[in-house]
mmCIF file of C-alpha atoms in Angstrom:
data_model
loop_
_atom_site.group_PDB
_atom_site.id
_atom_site.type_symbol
_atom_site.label_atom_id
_atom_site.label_comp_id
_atom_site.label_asym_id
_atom_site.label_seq_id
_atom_site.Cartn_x
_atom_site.Cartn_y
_atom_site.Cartn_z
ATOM 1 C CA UNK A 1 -37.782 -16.822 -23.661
ATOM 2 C CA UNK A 2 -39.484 -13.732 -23.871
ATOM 3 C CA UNK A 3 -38.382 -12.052 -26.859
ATOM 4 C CA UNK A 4 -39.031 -15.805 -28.473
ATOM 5 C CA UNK A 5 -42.793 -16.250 -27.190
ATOM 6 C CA UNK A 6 -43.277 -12.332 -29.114
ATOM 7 C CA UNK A 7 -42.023 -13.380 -32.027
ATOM 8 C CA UNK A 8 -43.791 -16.464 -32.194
ATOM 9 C CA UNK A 9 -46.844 -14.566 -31.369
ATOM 10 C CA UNK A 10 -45.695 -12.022 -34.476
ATOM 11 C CA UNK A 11 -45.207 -14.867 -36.527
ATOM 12 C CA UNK A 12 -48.705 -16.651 -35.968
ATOM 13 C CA UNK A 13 -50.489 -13.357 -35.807
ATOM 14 C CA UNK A 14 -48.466 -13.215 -39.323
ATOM 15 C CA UNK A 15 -50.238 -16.304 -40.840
ATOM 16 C CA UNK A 16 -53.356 -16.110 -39.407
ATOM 17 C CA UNK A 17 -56.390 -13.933 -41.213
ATOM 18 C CA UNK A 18 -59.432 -12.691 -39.688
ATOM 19 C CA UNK A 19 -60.898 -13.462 -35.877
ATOM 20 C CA UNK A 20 -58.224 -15.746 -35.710
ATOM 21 C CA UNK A 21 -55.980 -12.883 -36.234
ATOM 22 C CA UNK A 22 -57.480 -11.029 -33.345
ATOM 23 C CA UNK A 23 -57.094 -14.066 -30.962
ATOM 24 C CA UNK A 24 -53.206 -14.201 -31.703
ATOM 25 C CA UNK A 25 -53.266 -9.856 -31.199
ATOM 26 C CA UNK A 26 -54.382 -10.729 -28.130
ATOM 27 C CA UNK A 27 -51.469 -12.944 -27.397
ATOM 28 C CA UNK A 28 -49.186 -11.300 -29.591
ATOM 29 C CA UNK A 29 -49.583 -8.378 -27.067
ATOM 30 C CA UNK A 30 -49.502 -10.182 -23.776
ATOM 31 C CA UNK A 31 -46.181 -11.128 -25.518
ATOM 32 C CA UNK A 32 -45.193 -7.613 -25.556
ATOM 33 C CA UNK A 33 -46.049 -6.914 -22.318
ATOM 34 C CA UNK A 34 -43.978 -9.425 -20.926
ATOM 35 C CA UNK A 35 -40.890 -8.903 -22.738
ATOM 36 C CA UNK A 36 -41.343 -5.015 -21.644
ATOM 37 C CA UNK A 37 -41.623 -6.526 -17.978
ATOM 38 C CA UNK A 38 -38.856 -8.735 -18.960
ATOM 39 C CA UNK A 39 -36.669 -5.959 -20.111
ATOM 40 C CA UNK A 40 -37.449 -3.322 -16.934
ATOM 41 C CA UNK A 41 -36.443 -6.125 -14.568
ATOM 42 C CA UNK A 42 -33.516 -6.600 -17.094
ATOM 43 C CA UNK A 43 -32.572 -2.689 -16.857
ATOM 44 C CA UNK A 44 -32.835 -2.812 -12.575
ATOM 45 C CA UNK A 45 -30.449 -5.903 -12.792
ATOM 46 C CA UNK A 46 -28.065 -3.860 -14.940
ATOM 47 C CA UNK A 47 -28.486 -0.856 -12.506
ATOM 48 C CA UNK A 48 -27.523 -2.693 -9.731
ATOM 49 C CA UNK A 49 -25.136 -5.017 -11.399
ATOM 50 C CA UNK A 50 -23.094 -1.735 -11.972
ATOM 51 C CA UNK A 51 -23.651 -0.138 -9.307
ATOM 52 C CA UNK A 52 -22.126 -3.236 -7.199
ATOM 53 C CA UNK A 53 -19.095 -3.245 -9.718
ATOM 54 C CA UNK A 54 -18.760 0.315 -8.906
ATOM 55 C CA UNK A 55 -18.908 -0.370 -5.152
ATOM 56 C CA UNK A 56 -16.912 -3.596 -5.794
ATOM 57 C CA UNK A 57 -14.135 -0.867 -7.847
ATOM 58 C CA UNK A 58 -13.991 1.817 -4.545
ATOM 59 C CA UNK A 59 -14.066 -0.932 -2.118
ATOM 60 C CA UNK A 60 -11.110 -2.196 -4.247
ATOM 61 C CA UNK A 61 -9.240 1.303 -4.277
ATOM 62 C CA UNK A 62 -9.819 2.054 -1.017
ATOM 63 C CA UNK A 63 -8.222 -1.166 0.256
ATOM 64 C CA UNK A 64 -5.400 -0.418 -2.156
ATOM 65 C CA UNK A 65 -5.139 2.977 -0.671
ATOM 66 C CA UNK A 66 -5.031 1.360 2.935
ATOM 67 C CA UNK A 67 -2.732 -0.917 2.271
ATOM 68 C CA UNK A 68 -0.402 1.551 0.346
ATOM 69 C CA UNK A 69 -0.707 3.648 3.663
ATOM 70 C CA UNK A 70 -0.202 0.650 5.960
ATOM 71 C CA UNK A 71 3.196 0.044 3.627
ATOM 72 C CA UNK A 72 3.881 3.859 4.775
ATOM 73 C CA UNK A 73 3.490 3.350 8.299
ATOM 74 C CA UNK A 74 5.482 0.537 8.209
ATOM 75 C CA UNK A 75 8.557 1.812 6.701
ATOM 76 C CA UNK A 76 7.945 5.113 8.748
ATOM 77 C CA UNK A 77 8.343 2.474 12.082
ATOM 78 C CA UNK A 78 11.254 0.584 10.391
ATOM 79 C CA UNK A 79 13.055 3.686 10.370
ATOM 80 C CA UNK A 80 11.895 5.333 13.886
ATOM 81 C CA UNK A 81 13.229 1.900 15.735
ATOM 82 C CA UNK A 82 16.925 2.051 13.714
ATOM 83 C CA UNK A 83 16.673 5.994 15.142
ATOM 84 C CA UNK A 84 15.907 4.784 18.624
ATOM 85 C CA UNK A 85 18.711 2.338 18.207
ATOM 86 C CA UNK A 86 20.975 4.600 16.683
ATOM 87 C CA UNK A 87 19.853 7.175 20.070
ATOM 88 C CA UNK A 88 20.429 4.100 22.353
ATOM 89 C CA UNK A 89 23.199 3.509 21.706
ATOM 90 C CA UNK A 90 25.018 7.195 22.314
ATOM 91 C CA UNK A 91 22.578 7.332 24.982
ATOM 92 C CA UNK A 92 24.189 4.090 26.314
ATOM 93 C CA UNK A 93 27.817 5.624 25.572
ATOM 94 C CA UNK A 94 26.800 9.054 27.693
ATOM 95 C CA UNK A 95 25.299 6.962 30.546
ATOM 96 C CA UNK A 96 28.380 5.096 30.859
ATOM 97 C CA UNK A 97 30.706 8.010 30.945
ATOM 98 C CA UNK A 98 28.288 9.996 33.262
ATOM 99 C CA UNK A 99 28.194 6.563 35.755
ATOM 100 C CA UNK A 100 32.017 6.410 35.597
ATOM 101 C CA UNK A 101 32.324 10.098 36.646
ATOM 102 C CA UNK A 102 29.829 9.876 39.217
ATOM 103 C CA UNK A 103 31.482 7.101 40.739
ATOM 104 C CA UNK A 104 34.814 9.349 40.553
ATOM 105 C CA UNK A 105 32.681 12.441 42.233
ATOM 106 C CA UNK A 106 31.485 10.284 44.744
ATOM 107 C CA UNK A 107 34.408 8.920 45.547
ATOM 108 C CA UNK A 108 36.142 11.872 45.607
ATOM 109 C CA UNK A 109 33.533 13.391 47.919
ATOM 110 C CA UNK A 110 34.147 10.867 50.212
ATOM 111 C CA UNK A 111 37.604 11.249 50.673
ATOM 112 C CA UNK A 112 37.222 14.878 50.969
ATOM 113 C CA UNK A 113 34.606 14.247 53.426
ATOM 114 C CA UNK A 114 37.088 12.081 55.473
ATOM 115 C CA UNK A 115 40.054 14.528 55.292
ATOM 116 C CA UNK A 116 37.706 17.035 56.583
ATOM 117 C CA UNK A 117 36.764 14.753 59.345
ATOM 118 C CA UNK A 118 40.421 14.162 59.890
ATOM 119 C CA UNK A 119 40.963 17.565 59.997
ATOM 120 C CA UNK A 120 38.079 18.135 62.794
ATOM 121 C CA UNK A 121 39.255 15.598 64.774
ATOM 122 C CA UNK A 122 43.365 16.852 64.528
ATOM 123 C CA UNK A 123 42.181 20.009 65.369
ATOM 124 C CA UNK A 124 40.543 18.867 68.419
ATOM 125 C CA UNK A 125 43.366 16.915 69.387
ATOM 126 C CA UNK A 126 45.351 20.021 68.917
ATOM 127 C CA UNK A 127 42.682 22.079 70.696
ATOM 128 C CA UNK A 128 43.152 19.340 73.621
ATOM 129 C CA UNK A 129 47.016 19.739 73.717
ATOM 130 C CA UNK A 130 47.467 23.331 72.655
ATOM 131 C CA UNK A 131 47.229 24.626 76.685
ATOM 132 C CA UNK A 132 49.834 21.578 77.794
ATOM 133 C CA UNK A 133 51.950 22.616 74.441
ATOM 134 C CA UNK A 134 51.466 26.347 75.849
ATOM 135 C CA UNK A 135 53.073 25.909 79.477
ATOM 136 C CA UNK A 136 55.691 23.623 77.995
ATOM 137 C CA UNK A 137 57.255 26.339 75.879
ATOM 138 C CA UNK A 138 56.385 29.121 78.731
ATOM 139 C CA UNK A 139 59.012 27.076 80.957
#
């Protein structure tokens, strides 16, 4: 609209002669004026239009980038949980062996624990009978 009302203003200033002509310099100009208005406001809209496709463009990379490093993470978890698996299970494999050969120690602690108590006791008994076992071979 404003590069039409200039050259509608050009074209009447144009055809006109004289004070008329002067009148329609006066408009002719105004004209002008507001297309250069017209165009600066045009120029800040362009300035800002790309500067929010360039913020629009690194918002759009950097969410690319995020999500290529979330991808990352992922596959870096993926494969930390089949290593813990992988560990559980041997771990499972040693705790079962070491269980079985505790329960072996223990058990065999506790039977050499009660032969040793055996042994106290027979040698007590012994200690009881040794002087009675004395004066029956001394006869």
């Amino acid at each position: 609209p404003a590069l039409r009302r200039v050259t509608e203003a050009q074209l009447e200033f144009l055809r006109l002669k004289g004070k008329e002509r002067k009148r329609a310099e006066s408009k002719r100009s105004a004209a002008v004026k507001g297309l250069a208005a017209v165009n600066r406001e045009v120029k800040k809209l362009k300035t800002a239009l790309e500067l929010a496709i360039d913020t629009g463009l690194q918002s759009d990379q950097d969410q690319t980038a995020a999500q290529d490093h979330e991808a990352q993470v992922w596959r870096e978890a993926f494969l930390a949980k089949q290593a813990l698996e992988k560990a559980q299970e041997i771990f499972n494999v040693v705790e079962q062996k070491y269980q079985e050969k505790k329960f072996t120690a223990d058990r065999l602690r506790a039977e050499i624990n009660r032969a040793k108590r055996d042994s106290d006791m027979a040698k007590g008994q012994i200690g009881i009978l040794e002087p009675s076992l004395q004066s029956t071979f001394r006869r």
